[in-house]
Amino acid sequence: MPFLNDLKRFYGTGEKNRAGQSLEEFLDAYDPKKYDCPSNTTDIAVVRCKRKLERWGQPLELLLIRRGNHPSIGFWALPGGFVELKEDLEAGARRELEEETGVKGLPLQQLRTWGAYDRDPRWRVITTSFLALAEGELAVRAGDDAADALWMEVGLSKAESGDGREVWELDLKNQAHGISLYAKAAVTFDACGILPQERYELLDCRGLAVDHGLIIVQALLYLKERLDTVSYTHLTLP
């Protein structure tokens, strides 16, 4: 039985393939388990500014959940989880964010796909990161398999720079709960050619799950670039 009921978009020219099969016959014989299939997840970096966010350098907070199950049990992570079989990535991100933190209705920006094969011991898990912004107060509550959900004060500073490589240090704190988290990430830029590339490497991490330090650093640098661009545009307008 085909995965989708409506096949109108997939007929192409309507001809048969080399095996003499129509689209329906091809799909009836297709085995989706012929190849090992990766699992897909989403992770959402929700950044909050208690005032109107206008420039980089304003105090920011990041929403994290404490993992209540393996792997990385007890460590802090971005809210997120597995995408269902018939669910778009953004819909999965919104569902997981609401289930784990109670947050809903925020605009989401898809950022990057993280696909290192050894990023999860359960299986081959590929995650897509999203960025959401909030201003003012926003209550959160832990749900689903999250043991806790808290806002963390964000500190991001450049430790090294040169030869197309930057090293960034990430500090996340919640003083009321005595929580201090840290990550150190190297970002290498290859500016040769038409398509520039960025490569991320986790150098150190304390208290954050797996590669979430990298995901957070990339999301914050994306936000910094956007805010710097907006500020520059405002300054240069006549």
XYZ file of C-alpha atoms in Angstrom:
238
model
C 0.000 0.000 0.000
C 1.492 3.407 -0.968
C 2.707 5.709 1.793
C 0.558 8.506 0.323
C -2.992 8.177 -0.976
C -2.816 11.039 -3.483
C -0.248 10.266 -6.187
C -1.152 12.939 -8.748
C 2.070 14.919 -8.196
C 4.333 11.916 -8.778
C 3.343 10.485 -12.170
C 5.928 12.400 -14.195
C 5.400 11.583 -17.882
C 3.226 8.580 -16.981
C 5.545 6.105 -18.697
C 6.601 2.776 -17.162
C 10.067 2.170 -15.727
C 12.685 -0.272 -17.073
C 11.043 -3.118 -15.172
C 7.746 -2.385 -16.941
C 6.102 -1.074 -13.783
C 3.604 1.723 -13.444
C 3.960 4.061 -10.453
C 1.381 2.039 -8.511
C 3.129 -1.257 -9.294
C 6.505 0.198 -8.341
C 5.168 1.437 -5.009
C 3.411 -1.869 -4.243
C 6.743 -3.685 -4.664
C 8.879 -1.045 -2.924
C 10.373 -2.062 0.424
C 11.132 1.011 2.585
C 13.108 -1.240 4.948
C 15.562 -2.259 2.242
C 17.935 0.368 3.624
C 18.530 1.333 7.242
C 16.463 4.466 7.787
C 17.722 7.309 9.998
C 15.424 8.895 12.544
C 14.646 12.599 12.379
C 14.337 15.013 15.275
C 14.033 18.759 15.776
C 15.707 20.960 18.404
C 14.484 24.471 19.139
C 16.579 27.334 20.498
C 14.098 29.728 22.122
C 15.820 33.024 22.923
C 14.101 35.611 25.109
C 14.772 39.286 25.689
C 12.770 40.860 28.493
C 12.641 44.119 26.524
C 12.211 44.769 22.809
C 15.098 43.040 21.020
C 16.850 45.596 18.824
C 20.584 44.930 18.986
C 23.142 42.332 19.944
C 24.441 42.902 23.455
C 21.076 43.145 25.173
C 20.583 40.620 28.006
C 19.288 37.358 26.552
C 17.940 34.140 28.015
C 17.745 30.673 26.484
C 15.092 28.070 27.263
C 16.507 24.664 28.213
C 15.027 21.443 29.526
C 16.692 18.928 31.839
C 16.632 15.461 30.309
C 14.649 12.944 32.317
C 15.753 9.886 30.345
C 18.785 8.378 28.609
C 20.896 9.419 26.772
C 22.449 12.389 28.625
C 20.033 11.924 31.525
C 20.181 14.840 33.956
C 21.990 17.086 31.451
C 20.426 20.198 29.972
C 19.271 20.320 26.359
C 17.221 22.271 23.889
C 13.555 21.283 23.780
C 12.858 18.932 20.895
C 12.252 15.351 19.908
C 11.354 12.863 17.207
C 9.293 13.891 14.194
C 6.345 11.643 13.473
C 6.130 9.754 10.189
C 3.448 11.973 8.659
C 4.474 15.284 10.207
C 6.357 18.207 8.688
C 9.558 19.318 10.442
C 8.162 22.649 11.614
C 4.981 21.000 12.881
C 7.101 18.501 14.800
C 9.191 21.312 16.269
C 6.084 23.192 17.419
C 4.547 20.063 18.927
C 7.691 19.088 20.831
C 8.239 22.634 22.099
C 4.715 22.773 23.481
C 4.819 19.256 24.934
C 8.116 19.786 26.758
C 7.831 23.437 27.837
C 4.231 24.621 27.296
C 5.459 27.294 24.865
C 3.462 27.742 21.666
C 2.666 30.314 18.999
C 6.210 31.643 18.427
C 7.534 32.175 14.882
C 10.173 29.564 14.020
C 13.181 29.954 11.718
C 14.755 26.740 10.421
C 18.532 26.975 10.762
C 20.646 23.914 10.105
C 20.755 20.126 9.873
C 23.089 18.294 12.256
C 23.932 14.830 10.988
C 27.094 13.424 12.587
C 26.518 9.669 12.656
C 27.751 9.333 16.251
C 25.648 12.110 17.783
C 23.190 9.660 19.388
C 23.850 6.155 20.795
C 20.277 4.939 20.196
C 20.320 5.058 16.418
C 21.304 7.180 13.426
C 19.521 10.385 14.452
C 19.574 13.509 12.257
C 18.258 16.705 13.815
C 17.135 20.000 12.330
C 17.552 23.084 14.484
C 15.110 25.972 14.729
C 15.331 29.438 16.284
C 12.449 31.192 18.033
C 12.422 34.641 19.612
C 10.327 35.879 22.510
C 10.095 39.288 24.178
C 8.888 40.017 27.693
C 7.667 37.457 30.170
C 6.979 33.936 28.983
C 6.029 31.251 31.485
C 7.335 27.721 30.950
C 6.553 24.345 32.502
C 8.259 20.996 32.110
C 6.265 18.283 30.376
C 6.561 15.019 28.455
C 10.023 13.512 29.198
C 11.547 16.816 30.392
C 12.423 16.740 34.097
C 12.583 20.541 34.288
C 12.384 23.625 32.060
C 14.220 26.857 32.894
C 15.457 30.098 31.368
C 19.249 30.459 31.349
C 21.143 33.745 31.138
C 23.253 33.762 27.960
C 26.889 34.730 27.711
C 28.698 34.307 24.392
C 32.235 35.580 23.843
C 34.900 35.124 21.193
C 38.010 33.499 22.658
C 40.161 33.220 19.523
C 40.096 34.434 15.945
C 42.348 34.078 12.927
C 42.979 32.215 9.657
C 39.303 31.607 9.015
C 38.712 30.090 12.444
C 36.872 31.452 15.465
C 36.560 29.922 18.912
C 33.494 30.878 20.932
C 32.775 30.291 24.605
C 29.196 29.829 25.748
C 28.149 30.369 29.356
C 24.595 29.605 30.464
C 23.503 30.339 34.021
C 20.452 30.264 36.235
C 21.614 31.778 39.490
C 18.369 31.122 41.359
C 18.822 27.376 40.829
C 22.629 27.362 41.034
C 23.058 26.112 37.463
C 26.156 26.884 35.394
C 26.680 25.330 31.949
C 29.536 25.771 29.509
C 30.523 24.958 25.938
C 33.480 25.881 23.764
C 33.087 25.626 20.003
C 35.343 26.241 17.013
C 33.824 27.622 13.828
C 35.899 27.288 10.658
C 34.977 29.383 7.636
C 35.893 28.361 4.103
C 35.281 31.480 2.041
C 36.762 30.102 -1.192
C 34.420 29.838 -4.144
C 30.804 30.838 -4.559
C 29.418 28.745 -1.704
C 31.071 29.521 1.640
C 31.064 26.762 4.227
C 30.995 26.748 8.015
C 32.206 23.804 10.049
C 31.512 23.441 13.763
C 33.600 21.492 16.275
C 32.832 21.033 19.956
C 36.011 21.576 21.967
C 34.623 21.408 25.489
C 31.243 20.997 27.144
C 29.929 20.862 30.699
C 26.362 19.987 31.608
C 24.909 20.197 28.091
C 23.660 17.164 26.190
C 25.718 15.762 23.318
C 26.184 18.423 20.585
C 23.634 20.914 21.909
C 26.457 23.324 22.729
C 27.186 23.532 18.991
C 23.528 23.921 18.084
C 23.155 26.764 20.595
C 26.325 28.568 19.482
C 25.257 28.405 15.829
C 21.770 29.715 16.668
C 23.192 32.622 18.697
C 25.706 33.528 15.993
C 22.887 33.510 13.431
C 20.882 35.828 15.679
C 23.917 38.071 16.211
C 24.461 38.359 12.456
C 20.808 39.229 11.872
C 20.782 41.874 14.615
C 24.085 43.366 13.435
C 22.733 43.545 9.881
C 19.512 45.246 10.996
C 21.432 47.721 13.172
C 23.824 48.531 10.318
C 20.931 49.047 7.902
C 19.232 51.441 10.317
C 22.459 53.399 10.783
C 23.122 53.782 7.063
C 19.631 54.702 5.917
C 19.318 58.385 4.845
